[in-house]
Amino acid sequence: MDRMASADTSEKLMTMLSSPFRITGTRSFCRALVACCVLLHAQDARSADVIVDNLSDAGGGSLRAAIGTAAAGDRIVFDIPGGGTIILLSDLPTITDSITFANDNVAAVVIDRVGNSAISATGGTIDLGDLNLTGDASPDIVLSPSTTLIGDLDQVTANVTASGAIAPGANGNVGTVGTLFITGDLDATDATIQVDILGDVPSNDLIDVDGNVTVTDSTLVPTFAGSAYSVGDTFSVIEATGVVTPAFANAADVFQLSLNPFLEATINMSPSSVELAVRDNDVTFASVLEGCNQLAAAAELDRLRLGPPATAGQLGAIADLRNGIMSRVNNAVNQLSGTIYTSLVDGQIQQVQNNIHGFRDRIVLHSDSFNELGRWTPWARAYGSTMSVDPDDCLTPGYRQQSAGLDLGTGLLWASGIGVHGFARLGSTDTQLRDVNQDADTDSYRFGGSVQYVGEVMYLVGASGFGFQDHSVERSLSEFGAGQSAGSKFDGTDQFAYVEAGTALTAGDSVLLSFVSLQGIHVETDSAVETGTSEFSLSVNGLDEDSIRSMVGLSISKSNMTGIGMATTQIRGGWLHEFGDTTRITANRLNASITPSDFRVQSSDTGRDWLSVGGQLDWAILFGGQLTLAYQGNLNQHTAFQSGLIGARWLW
């Protein structure tokens, strides 16, 4: 299309816009107007085809006239049926901006310089297309240092000197892959040769020369896109039927692949070609990772890779991993570390804490009438809880726990102010490590009892209990091989003790409690030996962990008589503080290691101080029962723990 097309289109659009019409919707009108403006701009900005339709040295339709009139971005198109030879009588004009040469016919058009100077370009991006030159002296085409040579699939027949940029492809943009064919010699002295490698396709730029290539003091600049590369991959970027004269100015450079932390490429030259070869950069796993657990697992991978010897399966998986991208490396060390075990124990401590909260708010000053004195008060409640732990400063993966189960209990109060209670919690917990597809199922059975004394103003509560658990862990190790996994089954126990002292101020049907409490929790798990399909299964030491926590808080309750009985609403808040460790640490080792060695990993830090809020509604209903609804939430900057309960209590 020539320049007249743009003017015709503009005139038609202006006619359409000036014709009478009724604006029925401003939004539709604005959209149409914007579309018209965009189309006008696109038509005006589109490059034109400047046609060469004869073999004359000069005059209308000649090559000389086309070069003299072509503007930046235009195409000079040979449209000479049957082809032929253009004999130059003098030097052609210098090309100063971006031009593309093309031939619309099968027949070749040959440009005979007859001893005149080479076609020269002093700027812009030049696509030589199927340009075919001959003459008495070399070179036929000279491109200055400020010129970029591009091209894809067309066959240039000429001796070319290019001292600027050479970027095969339909344009000079990074990521545009193509093959630049030249029949003749290419002198790329001092040039910058830009080549794109697309690993995921795969494909790469190529300069294919039917002749000799000179790359003396030129610079090879490769761009590696994608991530599907492996040690030993080679990419031929220059091929010649003659010889390639070295050497590049950066012949000794090493190119780090941006998405593959353990891969680099080097320039390999042979007498007739240049290729880029991918190799392992010998960087350690530990040097590209951070965070204590990642570094511990990375050090184990480095130990296996560098010796003493590992199994063939381990070495193969590690070699494959080193071909991967950074996210895969991160996932691999997180899978290997086995922090699901430490997270499981840490989560169990939080579950015991929640259990203590649950029965504490069931028993402390929970007397709705003096009719309860001397009578048993059994209760049953279903509960559900969730806990979400974020990754910490150590970059340990966070985890999520979901629990559900049943609380059972009973109590007896005397007029002296003394009361006793017994309780049990039967539950199941699912612990999921974030982002690495590893989880654990736990069946838990916990039992305890308490004694309380309530005076006129002061009260005191003491409680203790124990529990035991059945744990089942499943760990995906997919980054070390498709479908690989490992798992284990082991037991655990816990014990806890709790003491609380506070004051109770009564005003009518309201009670205000202020209290301070101290609790101790001890959790143990047996050691675990994993089985499964992976040579990266673990032996995990048993854990023996303690937690000592205090809480200072307030609660207020108010009772009102309703149509079906007394309703008591309680809200509470407090500040929970952990005196002990906020992370759990274990030593793991590979079962299949020829020379076993422990590496230590820890759970994500759940935080030291927590805001605790909660509420409870007890509503008397028919037949001596009392409905209970309760909520408890603990949260800090790392962790959120929430639980809800629903159940009933009776008087016997």
XYZ file of C-alpha atoms in Angstrom:
652
model
C 0.000 0.000 0.000
C 1.439 3.448 -0.925
C 1.054 6.759 0.872
C -2.188 7.585 -1.023
C -4.011 4.869 0.955
C -3.524 6.786 4.185
C -4.931 10.001 2.724
C -7.957 8.198 1.196
C -8.780 6.530 4.517
C -8.483 9.814 6.414
C -10.784 11.576 3.924
C -13.432 8.849 4.236
C -13.342 8.948 8.033
C -13.661 12.747 8.078
C -16.655 12.507 5.756
C -18.291 9.986 8.054
C -17.657 12.136 11.118
C -19.039 15.297 9.432
C -22.277 13.664 8.238
C -25.386 14.477 10.312
C -26.233 12.033 13.044
C -28.051 12.027 16.367
C -26.068 11.418 19.524
C -28.166 8.977 21.469
C -25.539 7.887 23.953
C -22.443 9.797 24.978
C -20.589 6.626 25.915
C -21.126 5.002 22.506
C -20.197 8.239 20.747
C -16.975 8.604 22.749
C -15.984 5.018 22.043
C -16.599 5.520 18.309
C -14.641 8.766 18.295
C -11.685 7.164 20.105
C -11.722 4.220 17.688
C -11.698 6.586 14.723
C -8.775 8.551 16.149
C -6.809 5.368 16.762
C -7.491 4.173 13.216
C -6.446 7.514 11.749
C -3.230 7.427 13.728
C -2.523 3.848 12.720
C -3.045 4.649 9.049
C -0.797 7.722 9.197
C 1.930 5.899 11.101
C 1.952 2.788 8.889
C 5.028 2.444 6.697
C 4.710 2.776 2.932
C 5.949 0.563 0.129
C 8.214 2.383 -2.326
C 8.108 0.405 -5.578
C 11.046 -0.323 -7.896
C 9.393 -1.361 -11.160
C 12.211 -1.028 -13.738
C 15.903 -1.780 -14.246
C 16.915 1.804 -14.990
C 19.842 3.430 -13.217
C 17.763 6.518 -12.402
C 14.376 8.112 -12.876
C 10.894 7.235 -11.717
C 10.513 3.689 -10.436
C 14.280 3.145 -10.251
C 16.246 1.846 -7.276
C 18.129 5.142 -7.047
C 14.858 7.101 -6.835
C 13.446 4.670 -4.241
C 16.454 5.049 -1.906
C 16.313 8.822 -2.312
C 12.609 9.107 -1.433
C 12.078 6.306 1.134
C 11.300 7.518 4.633
C 12.072 5.857 7.949
C 10.207 2.561 8.241
C 9.393 2.247 4.533
C 9.940 -0.829 2.393
C 11.717 -0.700 -0.939
C 9.944 -3.389 -2.954
C 11.235 -4.796 -6.251
C 8.255 -5.480 -8.506
C 9.921 -6.314 -11.815
C 8.329 -9.313 -13.525
C 11.012 -11.592 -14.886
C 13.718 -9.898 -12.815
C 16.928 -8.728 -14.440
C 20.037 -6.699 -13.707
C 20.279 -3.083 -12.615
C 23.597 -1.650 -13.855
C 24.705 1.266 -11.714
C 26.336 4.220 -13.450
C 27.336 5.926 -10.197
C 27.257 5.480 -6.426
C 23.795 5.042 -4.904
C 22.563 7.464 -2.193
C 23.478 6.673 1.401
C 20.709 5.125 3.509
C 20.320 7.128 6.724
C 17.321 5.524 8.437
C 15.389 2.273 8.882
C 14.649 0.573 5.545
C 13.497 -2.900 4.495
C 14.223 -4.397 1.079
C 11.796 -6.933 -0.401
C 11.135 -8.670 -3.707
C 7.540 -9.434 -4.685
C 8.571 -11.715 -7.531
C 10.286 -15.068 -7.738
C 12.731 -13.829 -10.347
C 15.890 -12.290 -8.910
C 16.901 -8.692 -9.413
C 20.695 -8.326 -9.509
C 22.374 -5.013 -8.769
C 25.689 -4.705 -10.636
C 27.861 -2.029 -9.025
C 30.331 -2.064 -11.963
C 33.082 -0.819 -9.700
C 31.007 1.809 -7.928
C 31.011 2.126 -4.136
C 29.136 -0.248 -1.904
C 25.580 0.420 -0.790
C 26.041 2.127 2.568
C 23.827 2.809 5.578
C 24.723 5.216 8.368
C 21.851 4.655 10.774
C 18.571 2.907 11.538
C 17.600 -0.746 11.288
C 18.223 -2.368 7.923
C 16.603 -5.560 6.597
C 18.411 -6.461 3.368
C 15.753 -8.995 2.338
C 16.744 -10.804 -0.884
C 19.086 -8.033 -1.990
C 21.502 -9.393 -4.633
C 24.639 -7.437 -5.454
C 27.676 -8.005 -7.569
C 30.626 -5.788 -8.397
C 34.307 -5.545 -9.053
C 35.450 -5.144 -5.440
C 34.392 -6.163 -1.966
C 32.389 -5.243 0.035
C 29.015 -4.816 -1.632
C 27.202 -3.478 1.448
C 28.696 -1.410 4.291
C 26.718 -0.783 7.483
C 28.105 1.788 9.917
C 28.491 1.346 13.705
C 25.153 3.122 14.249
C 23.231 0.678 12.039
C 21.459 -2.525 13.069
C 21.290 -5.400 10.580
C 18.268 -7.709 10.875
C 16.749 -10.395 8.668
C 14.892 -13.671 8.772
C 14.869 -16.408 6.098
C 15.534 -14.084 3.126
C 18.752 -14.798 1.208
C 21.135 -11.838 0.952
C 23.624 -12.303 -1.860
C 26.461 -9.889 -1.219
C 29.671 -9.384 0.666
C 28.554 -7.536 3.783
C 30.547 -5.428 6.227
C 28.606 -4.606 9.407
C 30.312 -2.870 12.302
C 27.135 -1.977 14.216
C 24.625 -4.437 15.692
C 23.671 -7.694 13.997
C 20.395 -9.119 15.333
C 18.843 -11.956 13.307
C 15.064 -11.913 13.241
C 12.179 -9.943 11.796
C 13.108 -7.003 14.028
C 15.817 -6.033 16.460
C 13.745 -6.680 19.581
C 15.015 -9.085 22.222
C 13.216 -12.413 21.932
C 12.620 -12.247 18.164
C 14.281 -15.373 16.788
C 15.294 -15.711 13.157
C 17.934 -16.905 10.694
C 19.954 -14.381 8.726
C 21.136 -15.987 5.454
C 24.063 -14.400 3.606
C 25.607 -15.739 0.408
C 29.007 -14.090 0.408
C 31.426 -13.046 3.087
C 30.414 -11.352 6.340
C 32.888 -9.013 7.998
C 31.565 -8.343 11.516
C 34.759 -6.760 12.881
C 33.950 -4.600 15.932
C 30.243 -5.440 15.630
C 27.851 -6.389 18.412
C 26.223 -9.709 17.542
C 22.942 -10.086 19.438
C 21.486 -13.590 19.558
C 18.336 -14.789 21.300
C 18.029 -18.299 22.715
C 14.521 -19.548 23.530
C 14.941 -22.568 25.750
C 11.260 -23.410 26.143
C 10.445 -23.572 22.395
C 13.370 -24.401 21.711
C 14.906 -22.187 19.006
C 17.665 -19.645 18.602
C 19.032 -16.929 16.332
C 21.431 -18.078 13.623
C 23.709 -16.293 11.179
C 24.125 -18.693 8.230
C 26.864 -17.585 5.832
C 27.784 -19.237 2.539
C 31.292 -17.861 2.717
C 33.729 -16.625 5.347
C 32.925 -14.817 8.602
C 35.201 -12.410 10.446
C 34.356 -11.722 14.103
C 37.625 -10.087 15.147
C 37.030 -7.839 18.178
C 33.267 -8.205 17.861
C 31.131 -8.822 20.953
C 28.703 -11.716 21.237
C 25.683 -10.790 23.366
C 23.352 -13.749 24.015
C 19.957 -13.451 25.680
C 18.583 -16.646 27.205
C 14.798 -16.638 27.501
C 12.771 -19.360 29.208
C 14.163 -21.968 31.544
C 14.210 -25.340 29.744
C 17.974 -25.741 29.615
C 20.236 -28.580 30.655
C 23.936 -29.144 31.098
C 25.368 -30.087 27.699
C 22.894 -28.110 25.590
C 24.535 -26.354 22.633
C 23.154 -23.619 20.398
C 24.818 -22.859 17.081
C 24.668 -19.111 16.435
C 27.091 -18.748 13.480
C 27.616 -21.299 10.720
C 29.818 -20.776 7.664
C 30.838 -22.814 4.652
C 34.200 -21.094 4.855
C 36.097 -20.179 7.983
C 35.180 -18.130 11.030
C 38.092 -15.875 11.921
C 38.432 -15.361 15.671
C 38.441 -13.912 18.091
C 35.570 -12.223 19.843
C 36.463 -9.385 22.157
C 34.589 -11.272 24.895
C 35.662 -14.784 23.904
C 36.393 -15.669 27.521
C 33.091 -14.373 28.931
C 30.743 -16.650 30.831
C 27.010 -15.955 30.617
C 24.836 -16.755 33.626
C 21.367 -17.996 32.681
C 19.009 -15.629 34.463
C 16.343 -18.177 35.440
C 18.637 -21.150 36.106
C 20.879 -20.467 39.109
C 23.276 -23.343 38.407
C 23.687 -22.970 34.633
C 25.998 -20.800 32.584
C 26.995 -20.651 28.913
C 30.361 -20.233 27.224
C 31.439 -19.386 23.667
C 32.807 -22.365 21.750
C 34.435 -21.748 18.367
C 35.381 -24.188 15.644
C 36.947 -23.363 12.248
C 33.528 -22.916 10.643
C 31.039 -22.228 13.461
C 30.305 -20.549 16.769
C 28.112 -22.091 19.412
C 26.993 -21.398 22.948
C 27.422 -24.358 25.293
C 25.528 -24.725 28.598
C 27.422 -26.076 31.580
C 27.107 -26.322 35.363
C 28.567 -23.242 37.054
C 29.639 -25.314 40.085
C 27.944 -22.886 42.457
C 26.782 -24.577 45.650
C 23.140 -24.889 46.625
C 23.852 -23.047 49.851
C 25.247 -20.010 48.012
C 21.977 -19.281 46.162
C 19.597 -19.856 49.079
C 18.894 -18.108 52.349
C 16.984 -18.920 55.485
C 18.114 -21.398 58.128
C 16.051 -24.405 56.998
C 16.821 -23.871 53.324
C 20.513 -23.573 54.110
C 20.438 -26.739 56.215
C 18.790 -28.752 53.439
C 20.993 -27.081 50.803
C 24.113 -28.065 52.723
C 22.919 -31.677 52.666
C 22.440 -31.516 48.883
C 25.919 -30.028 48.499
C 27.343 -32.773 50.702
C 25.723 -35.436 48.528
C 26.828 -33.781 45.295
C 30.446 -33.160 46.262
C 31.060 -36.307 48.277
C 31.325 -38.586 50.100
C 29.426 -40.561 47.491
C 25.639 -40.539 47.257
C 23.390 -43.112 45.634
C 22.959 -43.046 41.870
C 19.324 -42.034 42.294
C 20.239 -39.113 44.536
C 22.965 -37.882 42.197
C 20.629 -38.098 39.210
C 17.903 -36.162 40.993
C 20.370 -33.500 42.144
C 21.809 -33.148 38.631
C 18.308 -32.709 37.246
C 17.503 -30.183 39.958
C 20.536 -28.123 39.000
C 19.050 -27.728 35.527
C 15.929 -26.176 37.067
C 14.778 -22.680 37.872
C 15.136 -20.944 41.230
C 11.555 -21.554 42.337
C 12.045 -25.283 41.815
C 15.247 -25.200 43.883
C 13.389 -23.399 46.672
C 10.586 -25.953 46.588
C 13.078 -28.815 46.620
C 14.932 -27.713 49.752
C 11.630 -26.979 51.486
C 10.399 -30.459 50.612
C 13.627 -32.067 51.744
C 13.906 -30.230 55.060
C 11.011 -32.095 56.690
C 9.666 -29.135 58.672
C 6.250 -30.815 58.672
C 7.488 -32.704 61.756
C 8.482 -29.619 63.745
C 5.360 -27.780 62.569
C 3.242 -30.714 63.722
C 4.644 -30.513 67.256
C 4.400 -26.729 67.397
C 0.798 -26.952 66.248
C 0.100 -29.561 68.921
C 1.237 -27.106 71.592
C -1.200 -24.543 70.199
C -3.940 -27.179 70.269
C -3.283 -27.923 73.941
C -3.430 -24.187 74.639
C -6.800 -24.034 72.894
C -7.989 -27.046 74.864
C -7.076 -25.287 78.128
C -8.979 -22.188 77.020
C -11.965 -24.354 76.161
C -12.388 -26.040 79.516
C -11.297 -22.928 81.463
C -14.226 -20.967 80.051
C -16.519 -23.901 80.750
C -15.699 -24.176 84.469
C -14.416 -20.884 85.932
C -17.262 -19.330 87.979
C -19.685 -20.972 85.646
C -22.618 -21.045 88.107
C -25.954 -19.730 86.888
C -27.945 -20.457 90.019
C -27.541 -21.872 93.472
C -29.631 -24.812 92.316
C -26.459 -26.229 90.799
C -24.822 -26.701 94.155
C -24.440 -30.351 94.962
C -25.510 -31.462 91.496
C -23.478 -32.891 88.611
C -23.235 -30.675 85.525
C -22.181 -32.790 82.515
C -21.580 -31.109 79.157
C -20.866 -32.085 75.563
C -19.632 -29.701 72.862
C -18.527 -30.060 69.263
C -15.636 -27.837 68.254
C -13.766 -26.775 65.153
C -10.605 -24.713 64.886
C -8.210 -23.351 62.312
C -4.686 -22.045 62.699
C -2.691 -20.231 60.036
C 1.050 -19.613 60.470
C 2.974 -17.374 58.079
C 6.549 -17.963 56.865
C 8.994 -16.387 59.279
C 12.256 -14.447 59.040
C 14.073 -17.768 58.657
C 11.980 -18.346 55.491
C 10.557 -21.504 57.026
C 7.328 -22.395 55.207
C 4.255 -21.600 57.241
C 1.530 -24.128 57.854
C -2.200 -24.440 58.339
C -4.042 -26.636 60.824
C -7.676 -27.622 60.848
C -9.172 -29.521 63.780
C -12.552 -30.873 64.745
C -13.790 -33.012 67.568
C -15.823 -33.387 70.729
C -15.444 -32.002 74.266
C -16.954 -33.992 77.132
C -16.985 -33.061 80.803
C -18.786 -32.951 84.099
C -18.448 -31.073 87.387
C -19.735 -30.781 90.941
C -19.956 -27.627 93.092
C -20.429 -27.359 96.872
C -21.709 -24.526 98.997
C -18.245 -24.125 100.508
C -17.035 -22.737 97.170
C -15.093 -25.826 96.193
C -15.755 -27.422 92.849
C -14.253 -30.288 90.845
C -14.451 -31.049 87.141
C -13.330 -33.760 84.773
C -13.087 -33.352 81.014
C -11.948 -35.018 77.793
C -11.277 -33.855 74.247
C -11.421 -36.273 71.335
C -10.328 -34.775 68.051
C -8.688 -35.035 64.666
C -6.247 -32.525 63.173
C -4.950 -31.970 59.662
C -1.636 -30.080 59.375
C -0.635 -28.799 55.937
C 2.744 -27.297 55.146
C 2.302 -24.336 52.824
C 3.262 -24.639 49.128
C 5.115 -27.980 49.289
C 2.231 -30.498 49.409
C 3.176 -32.130 52.700
C 0.672 -32.829 55.448
C -0.024 -34.816 58.581
C -3.180 -36.323 60.093
C -3.411 -36.615 63.870
C -5.947 -38.393 66.052
C -5.819 -36.951 69.548
C -7.236 -38.069 72.902
C -6.831 -35.722 75.867
C -8.115 -36.024 79.468
C -7.899 -33.840 82.544
C -9.427 -32.575 85.737
C -9.597 -29.412 87.805
C -10.237 -28.103 91.308
C -11.501 -24.610 92.020
C -12.251 -22.515 95.074
C -14.500 -19.473 94.946
C -14.534 -17.013 97.829
C -16.478 -13.818 98.245
C -14.051 -11.851 96.075
C -11.124 -14.098 95.140
C -11.093 -17.379 93.263
C -8.413 -19.970 92.455
C -8.388 -22.707 89.807
C -5.900 -25.517 89.253
C -6.037 -28.090 86.456
C -3.876 -30.737 84.819
C -4.178 -33.461 82.258
C -2.540 -35.639 79.660
C -3.091 -36.813 76.121
C -1.796 -39.149 73.465
C -1.768 -38.914 69.681
C -1.449 -41.040 66.565
C 0.372 -39.160 63.792
C 0.507 -39.996 60.091
C 2.751 -37.887 57.822
C 2.818 -37.796 54.012
C 5.563 -35.792 52.302
C 5.605 -35.081 48.578
C 9.130 -35.058 47.126
C 8.003 -34.302 43.593
C 10.904 -31.919 42.883
C 13.251 -34.909 43.136
C 11.259 -37.035 40.708
C 7.715 -37.351 39.428
C 5.465 -39.095 41.933
C 8.126 -39.419 44.622
C 6.931 -39.282 48.217
C 7.712 -40.502 51.709
C 5.612 -41.080 54.802
C 5.660 -42.240 58.397
C 3.431 -43.200 61.313
C 4.398 -42.535 64.931
C 2.929 -41.738 68.344
C 3.048 -38.763 70.653
C 2.020 -37.705 74.135
C 1.429 -34.474 76.013
C 0.938 -33.262 79.582
C -0.272 -29.912 80.829
C -0.818 -28.016 84.078
C -2.749 -24.815 84.637
C -3.277 -22.436 87.537
C -5.353 -19.257 87.615
C -6.064 -16.690 90.308
C -8.454 -13.783 90.033
C -11.030 -11.506 91.532
C -14.762 -11.555 90.964
C -16.806 -8.423 91.375
C -20.585 -8.895 91.236
C -23.074 -6.133 90.522
C -26.632 -7.307 90.109
C -26.729 -9.749 87.234
C -23.198 -8.901 85.985
C -19.838 -10.398 86.979
C -16.450 -8.845 86.239
C -13.410 -11.115 86.432
C -9.794 -10.003 86.398
C -7.257 -12.806 86.392
C -3.719 -13.954 85.828
C -2.860 -17.500 84.800
C 0.189 -19.674 84.228
C 0.306 -22.842 82.228
C 2.939 -25.404 81.339
C 2.744 -27.761 78.348
C 5.023 -30.670 77.558
C 4.835 -32.492 74.211
C 6.782 -35.557 73.109
C 6.825 -37.465 69.833
C 8.506 -40.717 68.968
C 11.223 -40.840 66.340
C 10.012 -41.559 62.823
C 11.539 -43.550 59.968
C 9.934 -42.800 56.640
C 9.131 -45.277 53.913
C 8.165 -44.548 50.335
C 9.304 -44.282 46.745
C 12.009 -41.656 47.224
C 15.692 -41.932 48.042
C 15.242 -38.671 49.956
C 13.110 -40.177 52.730
C 14.109 -39.179 56.255
C 14.781 -40.517 59.694
C 13.518 -37.923 62.163
C 14.582 -37.687 65.782
C 11.844 -37.648 68.378
C 10.942 -34.261 69.804
C 10.677 -33.270 73.461
C 9.286 -29.735 73.708
C 8.072 -27.476 76.513
C 5.994 -24.333 76.618
C 5.444 -22.004 79.562
C 2.819 -19.323 79.088
C 1.068 -16.696 81.117
C -2.084 -14.721 80.517
C -3.436 -11.535 82.054
C -7.038 -10.831 81.223
C -10.518 -9.574 81.948
C -13.956 -11.006 81.321
C -17.422 -9.687 81.939
C -20.654 -11.629 81.933
C -24.269 -10.583 82.176
C -27.328 -12.725 82.760
C -30.900 -12.032 81.686
C -34.087 -14.048 81.999
C -35.709 -14.919 78.680
C -38.914 -16.706 77.756
C -37.212 -20.093 77.778
C -34.736 -19.571 80.585
C -31.689 -17.697 81.764
C -29.222 -16.440 79.117
C -25.674 -15.518 80.130
C -23.383 -13.652 77.758
C -19.661 -13.432 78.437
C -16.932 -11.533 76.600
C -13.263 -11.774 77.473
C -9.874 -10.536 76.423
C -6.311 -11.059 77.486
C -2.644 -10.975 76.658
C -0.865 -14.310 76.271
C 2.926 -14.467 76.607
C 5.286 -17.362 75.803
C 8.344 -17.617 78.067
C 9.926 -20.568 76.279
C 11.069 -21.192 72.728
C 8.792 -20.054 69.910
C 10.181 -22.599 67.426
C 10.716 -26.362 67.543
C 13.946 -27.928 66.279
C 14.743 -31.457 65.189
C 17.641 -33.291 63.566
C 16.894 -35.219 60.369
C 18.976 -37.510 58.203
C 18.519 -39.281 54.887
C 17.693 -42.967 55.151
C 19.505 -43.781 51.901
C 22.653 -41.822 52.724
C 25.821 -43.865 52.324
C 27.474 -41.735 54.994
C 24.630 -40.451 57.220
C 24.785 -36.925 58.563
C 22.223 -34.948 60.544
C 20.866 -31.591 59.446
C 18.789 -29.473 61.807
C 15.545 -27.760 60.851
C 12.977 -25.774 62.777
C 9.303 -24.891 62.663
C 8.031 -21.500 61.618
C 8.099 -18.943 64.425
C 4.555 -18.570 65.784
C 5.397 -15.516 67.879
C 5.845 -14.800 71.565
C 2.908 -12.538 72.435
C -0.707 -13.049 71.493
C -3.898 -11.036 71.754
C -6.635 -13.317 73.022
C -10.325 -12.501 72.558
C -13.420 -14.593 73.004
C -17.084 -14.783 73.775
C -19.616 -17.265 75.075
C -23.396 -17.522 75.247
C -25.119 -19.935 77.631
C -28.865 -20.120 77.201
C -31.110 -22.290 79.334
C -33.597 -24.349 77.348
C -36.255 -26.944 78.163
C -35.742 -30.146 80.137
C -32.917 -28.744 82.279
C -30.494 -28.274 79.412
C -28.368 -25.267 78.605
C -27.204 -24.392 75.070
C -23.618 -23.098 74.712
C -22.078 -21.168 71.837
C -18.443 -20.048 72.166
C -15.679 -18.435 70.130
C -11.986 -18.059 70.951
C -9.340 -16.275 68.887
C -5.600 -15.792 69.450
C -3.545 -13.769 67.019
C -0.282 -11.917 66.525
C 1.801 -10.747 63.566
C 2.747 -14.352 62.631
C -0.235 -16.493 63.533
C -4.021 -16.550 63.750
C -5.801 -19.254 65.754
C -9.602 -19.399 65.871
C -12.009 -21.913 67.299
C -15.751 -22.238 67.663
C -17.798 -24.515 69.892
C -21.444 -25.505 70.171
C -22.946 -27.826 72.747
C -25.118 -28.285 75.798
C -24.927 -28.720 79.560
C -27.359 -30.454 81.891
C -28.029 -30.687 85.623
C -28.323 -34.060 87.371
